[in-house]
Each structure stands twice: as structure tokens, then as C-alpha cells.
Short mmCIF file of C-alpha atoms in Angstrom, two decimals:
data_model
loop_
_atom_site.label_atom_id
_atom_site.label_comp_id
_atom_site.label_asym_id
_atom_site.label_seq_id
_atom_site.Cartn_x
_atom_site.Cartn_y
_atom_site.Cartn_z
CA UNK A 13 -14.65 -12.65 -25.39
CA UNK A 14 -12.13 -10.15 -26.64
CA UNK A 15 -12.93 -7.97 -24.30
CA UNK A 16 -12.35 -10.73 -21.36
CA UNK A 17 -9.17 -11.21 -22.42
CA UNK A 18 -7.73 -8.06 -22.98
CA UNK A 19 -9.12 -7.72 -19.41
CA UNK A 20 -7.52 -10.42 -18.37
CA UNK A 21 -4.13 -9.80 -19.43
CA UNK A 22 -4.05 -6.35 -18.38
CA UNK A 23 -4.89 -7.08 -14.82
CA UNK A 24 -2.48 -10.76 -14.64
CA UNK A 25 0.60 -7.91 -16.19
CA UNK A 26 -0.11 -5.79 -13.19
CA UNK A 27 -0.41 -8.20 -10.70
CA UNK A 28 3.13 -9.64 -11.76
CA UNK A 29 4.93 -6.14 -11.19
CA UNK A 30 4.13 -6.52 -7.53
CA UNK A 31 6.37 -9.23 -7.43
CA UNK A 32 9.43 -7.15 -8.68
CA UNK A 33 11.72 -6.14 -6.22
CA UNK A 34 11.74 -2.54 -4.29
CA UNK A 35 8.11 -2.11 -6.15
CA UNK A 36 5.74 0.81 -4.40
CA UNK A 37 3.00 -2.26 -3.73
CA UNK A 38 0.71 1.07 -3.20
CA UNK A 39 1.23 3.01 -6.16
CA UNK A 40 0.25 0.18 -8.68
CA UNK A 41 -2.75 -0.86 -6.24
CA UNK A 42 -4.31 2.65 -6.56
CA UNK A 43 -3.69 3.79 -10.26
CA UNK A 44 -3.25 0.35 -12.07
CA UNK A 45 -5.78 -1.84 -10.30
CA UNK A 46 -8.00 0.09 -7.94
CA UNK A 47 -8.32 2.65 -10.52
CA UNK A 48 -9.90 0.23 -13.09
CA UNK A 49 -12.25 -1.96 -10.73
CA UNK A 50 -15.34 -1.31 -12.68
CA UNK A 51 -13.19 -3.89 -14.70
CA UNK A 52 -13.32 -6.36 -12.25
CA UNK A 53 -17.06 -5.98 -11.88
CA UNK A 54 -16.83 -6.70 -15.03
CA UNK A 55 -15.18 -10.28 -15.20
CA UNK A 56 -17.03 -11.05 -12.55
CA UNK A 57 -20.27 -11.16 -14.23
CA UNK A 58 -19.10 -12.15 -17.84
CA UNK A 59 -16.81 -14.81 -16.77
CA UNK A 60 -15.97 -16.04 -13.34
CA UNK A 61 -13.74 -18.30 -14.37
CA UNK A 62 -11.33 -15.17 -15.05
CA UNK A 63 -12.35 -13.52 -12.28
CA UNK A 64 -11.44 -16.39 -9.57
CA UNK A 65 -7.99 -16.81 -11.66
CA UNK A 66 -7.34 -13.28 -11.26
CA UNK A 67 -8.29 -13.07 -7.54
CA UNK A 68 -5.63 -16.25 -6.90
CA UNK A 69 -3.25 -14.86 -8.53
CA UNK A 70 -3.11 -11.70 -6.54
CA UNK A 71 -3.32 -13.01 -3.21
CA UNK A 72 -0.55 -16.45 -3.83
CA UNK A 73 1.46 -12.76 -5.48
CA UNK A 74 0.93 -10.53 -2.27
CA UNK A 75 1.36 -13.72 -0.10
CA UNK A 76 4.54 -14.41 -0.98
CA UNK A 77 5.46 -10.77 -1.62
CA UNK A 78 4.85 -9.98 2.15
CA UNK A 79 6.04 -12.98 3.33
CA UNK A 80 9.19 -12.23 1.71
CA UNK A 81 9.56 -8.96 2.78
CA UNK A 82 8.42 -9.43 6.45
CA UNK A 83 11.45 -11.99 6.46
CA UNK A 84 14.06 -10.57 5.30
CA UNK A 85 13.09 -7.21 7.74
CA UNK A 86 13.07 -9.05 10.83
CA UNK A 87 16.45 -10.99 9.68
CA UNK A 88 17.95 -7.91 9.01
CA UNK A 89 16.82 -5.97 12.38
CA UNK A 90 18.11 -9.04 14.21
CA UNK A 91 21.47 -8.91 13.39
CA UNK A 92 20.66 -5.57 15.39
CA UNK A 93 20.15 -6.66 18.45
CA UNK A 94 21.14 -5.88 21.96
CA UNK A 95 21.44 -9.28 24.00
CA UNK A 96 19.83 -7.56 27.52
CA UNK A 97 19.62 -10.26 29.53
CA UNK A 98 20.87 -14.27 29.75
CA UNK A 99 19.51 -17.04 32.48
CA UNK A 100 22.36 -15.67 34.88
CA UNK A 101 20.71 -12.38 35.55
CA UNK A 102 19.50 -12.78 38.20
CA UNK A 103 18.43 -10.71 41.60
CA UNK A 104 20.15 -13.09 44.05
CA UNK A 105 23.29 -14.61 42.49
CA UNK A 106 26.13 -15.70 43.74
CA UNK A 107 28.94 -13.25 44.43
CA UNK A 108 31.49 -15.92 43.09
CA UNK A 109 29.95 -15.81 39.82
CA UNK A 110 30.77 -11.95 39.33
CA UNK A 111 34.47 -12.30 40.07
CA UNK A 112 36.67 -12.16 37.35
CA UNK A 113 38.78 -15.40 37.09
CA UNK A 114 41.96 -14.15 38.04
CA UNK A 115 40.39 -11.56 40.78
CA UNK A 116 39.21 -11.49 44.07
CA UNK A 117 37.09 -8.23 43.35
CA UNK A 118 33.33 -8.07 42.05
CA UNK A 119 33.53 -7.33 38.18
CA UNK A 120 30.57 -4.72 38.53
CA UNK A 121 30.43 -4.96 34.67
CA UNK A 122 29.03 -8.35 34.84
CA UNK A 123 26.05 -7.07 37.69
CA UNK A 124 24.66 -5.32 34.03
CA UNK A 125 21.32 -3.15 33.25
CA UNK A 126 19.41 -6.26 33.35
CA UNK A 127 17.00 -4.42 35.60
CA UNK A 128 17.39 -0.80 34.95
CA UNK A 129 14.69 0.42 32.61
CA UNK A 130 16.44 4.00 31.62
CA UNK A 131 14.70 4.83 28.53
CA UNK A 132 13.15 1.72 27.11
CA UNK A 133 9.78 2.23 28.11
CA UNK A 134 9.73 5.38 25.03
CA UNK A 135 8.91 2.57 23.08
CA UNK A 136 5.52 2.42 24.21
CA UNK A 137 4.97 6.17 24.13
CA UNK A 138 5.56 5.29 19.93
CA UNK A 139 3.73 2.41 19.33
CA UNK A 140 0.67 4.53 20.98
CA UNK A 141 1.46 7.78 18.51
CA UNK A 142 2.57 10.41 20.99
CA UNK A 143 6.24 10.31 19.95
CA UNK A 144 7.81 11.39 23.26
CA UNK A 145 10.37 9.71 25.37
CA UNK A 146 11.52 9.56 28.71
CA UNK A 147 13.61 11.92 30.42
CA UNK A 148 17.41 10.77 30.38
CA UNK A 149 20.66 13.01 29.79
CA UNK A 150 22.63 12.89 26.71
CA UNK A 151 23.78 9.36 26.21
CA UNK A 152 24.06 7.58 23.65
CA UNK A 153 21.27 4.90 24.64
CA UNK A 154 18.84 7.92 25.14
CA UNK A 155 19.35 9.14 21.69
CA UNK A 156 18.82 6.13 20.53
CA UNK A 157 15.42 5.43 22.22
CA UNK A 158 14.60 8.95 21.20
CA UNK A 159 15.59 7.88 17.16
CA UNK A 160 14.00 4.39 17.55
CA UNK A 161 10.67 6.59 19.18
CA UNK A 162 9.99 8.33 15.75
CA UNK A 163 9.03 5.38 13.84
CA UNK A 164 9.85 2.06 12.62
CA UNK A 165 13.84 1.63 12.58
CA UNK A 166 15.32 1.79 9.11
CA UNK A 167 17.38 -1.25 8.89
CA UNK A 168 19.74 -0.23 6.27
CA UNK A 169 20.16 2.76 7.95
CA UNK A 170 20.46 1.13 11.44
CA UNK A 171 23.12 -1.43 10.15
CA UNK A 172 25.78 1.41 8.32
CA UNK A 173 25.61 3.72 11.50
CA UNK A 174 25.97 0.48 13.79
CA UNK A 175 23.30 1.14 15.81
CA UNK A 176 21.90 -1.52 18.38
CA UNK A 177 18.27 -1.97 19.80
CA UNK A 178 16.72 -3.99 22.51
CA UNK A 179 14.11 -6.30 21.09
CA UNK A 180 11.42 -4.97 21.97
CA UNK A 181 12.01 -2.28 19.64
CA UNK A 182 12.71 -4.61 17.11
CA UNK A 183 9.16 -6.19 18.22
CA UNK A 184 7.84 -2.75 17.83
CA UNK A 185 9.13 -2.10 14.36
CA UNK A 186 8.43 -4.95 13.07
CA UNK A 187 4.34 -5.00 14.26
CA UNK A 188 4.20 -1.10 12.93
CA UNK A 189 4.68 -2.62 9.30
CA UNK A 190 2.50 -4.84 9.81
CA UNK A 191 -0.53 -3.58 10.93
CA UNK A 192 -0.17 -0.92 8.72
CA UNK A 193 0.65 -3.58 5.99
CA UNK A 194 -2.58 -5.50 7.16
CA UNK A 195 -4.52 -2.00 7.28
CA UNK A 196 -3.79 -0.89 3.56
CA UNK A 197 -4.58 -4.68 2.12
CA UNK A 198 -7.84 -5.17 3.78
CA UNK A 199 -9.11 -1.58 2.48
CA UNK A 200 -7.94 -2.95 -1.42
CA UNK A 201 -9.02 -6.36 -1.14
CA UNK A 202 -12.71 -4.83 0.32
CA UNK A 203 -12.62 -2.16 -2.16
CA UNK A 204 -11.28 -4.21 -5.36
CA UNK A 205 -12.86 -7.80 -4.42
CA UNK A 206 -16.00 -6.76 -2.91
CA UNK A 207 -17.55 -9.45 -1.05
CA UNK A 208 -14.71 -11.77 -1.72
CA UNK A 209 -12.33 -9.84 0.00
CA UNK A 210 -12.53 -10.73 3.32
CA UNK A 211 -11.47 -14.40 2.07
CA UNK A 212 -8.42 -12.78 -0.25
CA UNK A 213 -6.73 -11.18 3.01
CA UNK A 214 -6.90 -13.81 5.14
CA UNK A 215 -5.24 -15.93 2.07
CA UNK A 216 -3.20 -13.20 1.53
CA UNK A 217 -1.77 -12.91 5.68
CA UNK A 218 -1.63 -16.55 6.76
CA UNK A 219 1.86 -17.26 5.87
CA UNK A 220 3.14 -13.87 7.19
CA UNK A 221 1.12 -14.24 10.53
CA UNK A 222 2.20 -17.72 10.85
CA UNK A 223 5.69 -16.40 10.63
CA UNK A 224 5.03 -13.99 12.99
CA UNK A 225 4.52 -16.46 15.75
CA UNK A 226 7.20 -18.61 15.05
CA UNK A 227 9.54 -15.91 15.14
CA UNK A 228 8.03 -15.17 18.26
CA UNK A 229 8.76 -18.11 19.51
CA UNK A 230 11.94 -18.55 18.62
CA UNK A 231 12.77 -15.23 20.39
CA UNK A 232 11.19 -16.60 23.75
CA UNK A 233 12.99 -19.74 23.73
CA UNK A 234 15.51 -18.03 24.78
CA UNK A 235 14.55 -14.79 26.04
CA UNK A 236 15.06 -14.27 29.89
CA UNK A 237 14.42 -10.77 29.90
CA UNK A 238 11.20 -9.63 31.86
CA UNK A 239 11.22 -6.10 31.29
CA UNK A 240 11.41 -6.55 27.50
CA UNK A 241 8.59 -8.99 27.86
CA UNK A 242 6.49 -6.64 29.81
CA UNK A 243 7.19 -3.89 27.42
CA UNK A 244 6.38 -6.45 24.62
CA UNK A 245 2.91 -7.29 26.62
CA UNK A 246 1.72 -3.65 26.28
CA UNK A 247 2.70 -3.47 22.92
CA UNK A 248 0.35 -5.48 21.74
CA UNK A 249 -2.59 -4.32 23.84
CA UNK A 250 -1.42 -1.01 22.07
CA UNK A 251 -1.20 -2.44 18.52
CA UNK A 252 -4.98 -4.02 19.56
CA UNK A 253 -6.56 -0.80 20.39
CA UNK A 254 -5.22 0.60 17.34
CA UNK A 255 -6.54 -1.94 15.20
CA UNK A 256 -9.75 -1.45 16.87
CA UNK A 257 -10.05 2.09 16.24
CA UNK A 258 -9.20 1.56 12.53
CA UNK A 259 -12.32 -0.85 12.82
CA UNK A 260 -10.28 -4.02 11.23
CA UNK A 261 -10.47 -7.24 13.53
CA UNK A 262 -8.35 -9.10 11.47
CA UNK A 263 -5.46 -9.46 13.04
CA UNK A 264 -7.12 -10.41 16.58
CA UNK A 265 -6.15 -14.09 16.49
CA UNK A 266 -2.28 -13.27 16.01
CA UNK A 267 -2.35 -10.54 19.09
CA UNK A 268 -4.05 -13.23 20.90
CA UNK A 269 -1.94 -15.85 20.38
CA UNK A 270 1.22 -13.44 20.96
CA UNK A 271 -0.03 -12.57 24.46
CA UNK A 272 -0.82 -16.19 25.07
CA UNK A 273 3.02 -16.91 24.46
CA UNK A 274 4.32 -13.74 26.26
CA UNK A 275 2.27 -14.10 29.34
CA UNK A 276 3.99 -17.65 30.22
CA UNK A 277 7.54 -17.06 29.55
CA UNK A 278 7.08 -13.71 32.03
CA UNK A 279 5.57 -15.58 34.48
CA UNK A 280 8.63 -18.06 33.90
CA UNK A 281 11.09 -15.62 34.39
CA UNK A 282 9.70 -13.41 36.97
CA UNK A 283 9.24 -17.21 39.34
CA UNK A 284 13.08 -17.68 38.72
CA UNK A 285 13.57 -14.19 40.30
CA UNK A 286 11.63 -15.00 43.09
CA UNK A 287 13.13 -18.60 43.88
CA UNK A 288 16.88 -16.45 43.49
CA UNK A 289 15.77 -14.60 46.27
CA UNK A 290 14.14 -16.93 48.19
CA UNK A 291 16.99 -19.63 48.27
CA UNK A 292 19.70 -17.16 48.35
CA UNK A 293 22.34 -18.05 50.89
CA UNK A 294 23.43 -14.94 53.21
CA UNK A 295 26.82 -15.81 53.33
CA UNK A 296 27.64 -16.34 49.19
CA UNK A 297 26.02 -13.09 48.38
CA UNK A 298 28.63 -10.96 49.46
CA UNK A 299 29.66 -9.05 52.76
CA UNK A 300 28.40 -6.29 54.41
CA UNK A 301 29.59 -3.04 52.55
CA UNK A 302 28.84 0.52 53.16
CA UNK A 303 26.85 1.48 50.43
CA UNK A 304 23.38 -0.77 49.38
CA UNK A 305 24.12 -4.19 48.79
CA UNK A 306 24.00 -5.06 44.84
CA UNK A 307 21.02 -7.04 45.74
CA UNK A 308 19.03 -4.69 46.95
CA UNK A 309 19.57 -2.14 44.27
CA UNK A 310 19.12 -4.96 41.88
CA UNK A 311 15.27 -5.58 43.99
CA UNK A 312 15.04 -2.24 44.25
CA UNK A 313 15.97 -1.47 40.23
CA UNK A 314 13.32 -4.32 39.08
CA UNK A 315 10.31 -3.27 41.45
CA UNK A 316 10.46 0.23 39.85
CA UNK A 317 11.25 -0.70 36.34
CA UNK A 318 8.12 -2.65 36.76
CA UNK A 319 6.20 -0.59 38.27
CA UNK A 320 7.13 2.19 35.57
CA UNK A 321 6.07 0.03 32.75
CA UNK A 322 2.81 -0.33 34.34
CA UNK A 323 1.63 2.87 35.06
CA UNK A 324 3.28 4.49 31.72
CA UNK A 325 0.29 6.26 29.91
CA UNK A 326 -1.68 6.62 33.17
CA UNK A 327 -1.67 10.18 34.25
CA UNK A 328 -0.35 9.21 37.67
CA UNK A 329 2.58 7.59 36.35
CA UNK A 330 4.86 10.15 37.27
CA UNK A 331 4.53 10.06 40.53
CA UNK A 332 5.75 6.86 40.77
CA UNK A 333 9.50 7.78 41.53
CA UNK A 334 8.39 10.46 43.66
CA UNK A 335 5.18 9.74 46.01
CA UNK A 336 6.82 7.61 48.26
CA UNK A 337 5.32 4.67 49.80
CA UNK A 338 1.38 5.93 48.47
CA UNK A 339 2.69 5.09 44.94
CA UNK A 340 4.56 1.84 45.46
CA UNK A 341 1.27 0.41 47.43
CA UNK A 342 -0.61 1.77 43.78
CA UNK A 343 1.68 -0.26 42.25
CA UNK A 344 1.93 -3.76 41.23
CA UNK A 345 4.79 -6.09 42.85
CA UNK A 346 6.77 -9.08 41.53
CA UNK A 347 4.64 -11.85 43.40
CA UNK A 348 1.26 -9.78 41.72
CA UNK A 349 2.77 -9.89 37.82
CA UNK A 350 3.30 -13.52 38.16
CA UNK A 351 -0.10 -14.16 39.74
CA UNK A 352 -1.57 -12.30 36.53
CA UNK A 353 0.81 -14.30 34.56
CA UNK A 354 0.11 -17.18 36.11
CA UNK A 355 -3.89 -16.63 35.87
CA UNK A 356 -3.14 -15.88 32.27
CA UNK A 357 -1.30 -18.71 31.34
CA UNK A 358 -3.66 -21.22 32.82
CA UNK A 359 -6.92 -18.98 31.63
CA UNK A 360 -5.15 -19.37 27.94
#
């Protein structure tokens, strides 16, 4: 009995520093818990009772320890944000509604990178581990793709240099913490709970992957940026396959409902592009000029964006920008993404 309770209170004193704040979670899982799980074994057998305690107290401890943390991170990285795109942008609009008030000229400010990829597709060359980015000058946009590339971004860091992101790298960071999050607890709750620990981590994740999705959908509520979604898509087919070769399945039903959200709003999207072209009216789109007309550069800037998401990672993929009409008919058009988005939406 002595024994059992000296147990008890050794492991329930442990347990409670993982709730103080800026705590290395890992440190006091390896050498104060881990390190002592013959202990465990121990309750176990002499007392259950003391063993289930100790097993709920650790996972309502790391529930609400993650929960917390995976809050206040995104919060943080959102007031980082780069607003791409709104429900203006986009191909056919209006010339009227990019003339400044007091101006008959097109303000070619307000025509925006709405469909210019430039270097956010390095994202995905991160999330799949090969840190490299696309090609790109000097700018400051590259450099930060190139910074963002490297890992997850460093929000108090981020914030005192003023730095900006589009969401998808925000996405991006905030799915590298978790899976590896996710990966670290499910090796300690197999490890320290034994056959009880498949039960502790999904306790132990529901309220952070529940959160997940929500923020997720509050993002897409309002999101009308398809390139960001696109890039967001093959993010988590990446994050999957990693998962998959770590061997841990657990996080399968958030990726799945993640794609079943992004799929949709894409498809949502991409069908306002198309109707913008379709019922575009000749004569308010602007007059003939000598160089292309912003509509076709706009067309023009979309179709290869897309079509430079798609093939990034395939060994062909740069040849996209170079082989002519052989790679565009390789390629995947606006009217093809929203038939997969629409077969994916009503599949889900």
C-alpha cells in the first residue's frame, strides 16, 4: 500500500509539471515518466484503481495542454496573414470596378497577384522534406518563401521582424506541429500505457483535432483564394503519406475530413471563375490595347499557376513553362479541377 502511494504521487507530481507553461513536454516524458514505466506495470497489477486515475489524469493534462498551445499558435500566426484574394478577384471583371474613384485610368494595383503563383508553391517542396524553393530573383516575397521553406514559422519571431505569409503557409506550419505533436504522443502513450494507449491518444487529440476543423472552417468561409486551396489540397495528401510512412493512422479521419471541406470551396471558387468569364460583357471589360488584355494574362496567369501546382514533385514539372502546347495538353484545365472537385464533393 505504501508503495502504491508513493507511486502514485510521484507520477500525479509529474504529470502536473506538464501543465506549467513553456515546459519541454518531451524532456519530462522520457526521464520522469517513460523512464520509470516498470512503475506503471506496476499499479497496474496491484491496484487499477490508481492506475486508471493516473492514465486520466495525463490525457484531460495533455488534452488541454495541446489544446492550449495549438490555439494560441494558430491565433498568433493569424495575425500574420497575407489577405491574397477577396470575392472581387476575379478573371473577368468589370473594368469600372478597377478605376480609382476620382480617375478615368485602370488602377493596375487593384488587378493584384490573385493569380500569379511566384514562389508559393515552395511550400509544398517543405511539407514533403526536400527544403528547396522555386526559382525567383531577390525579392522580398522570395526570401520569404525561402525562410517559411525551412520549417515551421516561428511566430514570435515572425511578428517582431513583421513578416507576412499566405495561409497556406500558415496551414503548413501549423499541420507540421501537429503531426509531429501526434507522432511523439502516440509512441509514449503505446510505450507508457501499453494496450491502453491507443484509447489515451485519441482522448488525448479530440479537442485539438476538433479545433483543427473548425478553424478550418472558419478560414473557408471566407476564403476565395483557389491557388491557396489547391496548395492546401496537396498539403494534406503530403502530411498523409507522411503519416503513413511513420506507420501511425491516427490522424486519417482529420485529413479526411479537411479534404472533404477543401475540395468544395475550390470547386466553389474555381465555378465563379468560370461563370466571370462566361457572362463577361465585351464592351465593360475594357478596350482594345496594344499589349495582352488584363484578362487574358489574368486566364493565362491562373491556367499555369494551376497547372504548376499540379505537376510540382513530378519529374516533368519543369517543363511545364517551357514545352509548349505538349505540356499544357499534360496538364489539367480549369473546367477539369472543378469536375474533380465536383466528383469529390458529391463522392464525400
Amino acid at each position: 500500500l505504501r508503495a502504491v502511494t508513493r507511486t502514485r504521487d510521484y507520477f500525479l507530481s509529474k504529470i502536473s509539471d506538464l501543465r506549467r507553461p513553456k515546459t519541454n513536454v518531451r524532456i519530462i516524458q522520457v526521464n520522469a515518466l517513460l523512464k520509470y514505466d516498470y512503475l506503471i506495470d506496476f499499479l497496474a497489477e496491484a491496484s487499477p484503481d490508481i492506475y486508471t486515475e493516473i492514465r486520466d489524469v495525463y490525457v484531460e493534462s495533455m488534452s488541454k495542454t495541446l489544446h492550449a498551445l495549438f490555439r494560441t499558435y494558430h491565433h498568433q500566426l493569424s495575425r500574420l496573414e497575407i489577405k491574397v484574394a477577396t470575392r472581387n478577384d476575379l478573371i473577368a471583371i468589370e473594368d469600372s470596378s478597377l478605376r480609382d474613384v476620382f480617375s478615368t485610368k485602370v488602377n493596375m494595383n487593384k488587378r493584384g497577384d490573385t493569380f500569379f503563383l511566384g514562389d508559393r508553391a515552395a511550400v509544398l517542396d517543405s511539407a514533403a522534406g526536400e527544403g528547396s524553393s522555386s526559382g525567383g530573383g531577390g525579392t522580398n516575397a522570395s526570401a520569404t518563401a525561402t525562410r517559411a521553406a525551412e520549417g515551421p514559422i516561428l511566430a514570435h519571431v515572425a511578428l517582431a521582424e513583421g513578416q507576412r505569409y499566405p495561409y497556406e503557409q500558415i496551414f503548413r506550419s501549423v499541420m507540421m506541429h501537429l503531426i509531429n505533436a501526434a507522432t511523439n504522443e502516440y509512441v509514449f502513450t503505446r510505450q507508457f500505457f501499453k494496450e491502453y494507449g491507443s484509447e489515451a491518444f485519441t482522448n488525448i487529440f479530440s479537442r485539438t483535432l476538433g479545433l483543427m476543423s473548425e478553424q478550418l472552417e472558419n478560414y473557408l468561409f471566407h476564403c476565395h483564394d483557389a491557388l491557396c486551396l489547391l496548395l492546401m489540397i496537396k498539403l494534406t495528401h503530403s502530411f498523409r503519406r507522411i503519416m503513413k510512412r511513420r506507420k501511425i493512422n491516427s490522424l486519417d479521419g482529420l485529413l479526411d475530413r479537411m479534404t472533404n471541406l477543401l475540395w468544395p470551396r475550390l470547386k466553389m471558387i474555381i465555378d465563379a471563375q468560370i461563370r466571370s468569364v462566361k457572362n463577361g460583357n465585351a464592351k465593360k471589360l475594357g478596350g482594345v490595347e496594344l499589349h495582352a488584355h488584363y484578362i487574358s494574362r489574368r486566364y493565362a496567369e491562373f491556367t499555369c499557376s494551376i497547372l504548376l501546382i499540379l505537376n510540382r514533385g513530378k519529374s516533368g514539372a519543369g517543363s511545364v513553362m517551357s514545352g509548349g502546347d505538349s505540356s499544357m495538353g499534360r496538364g489539367v484545365s480549369s473546367n477539369a479541377l472543378a469536375s474533380k472537385a465536383s466528383s469529390s464533393s458529391s463522392g464525400a
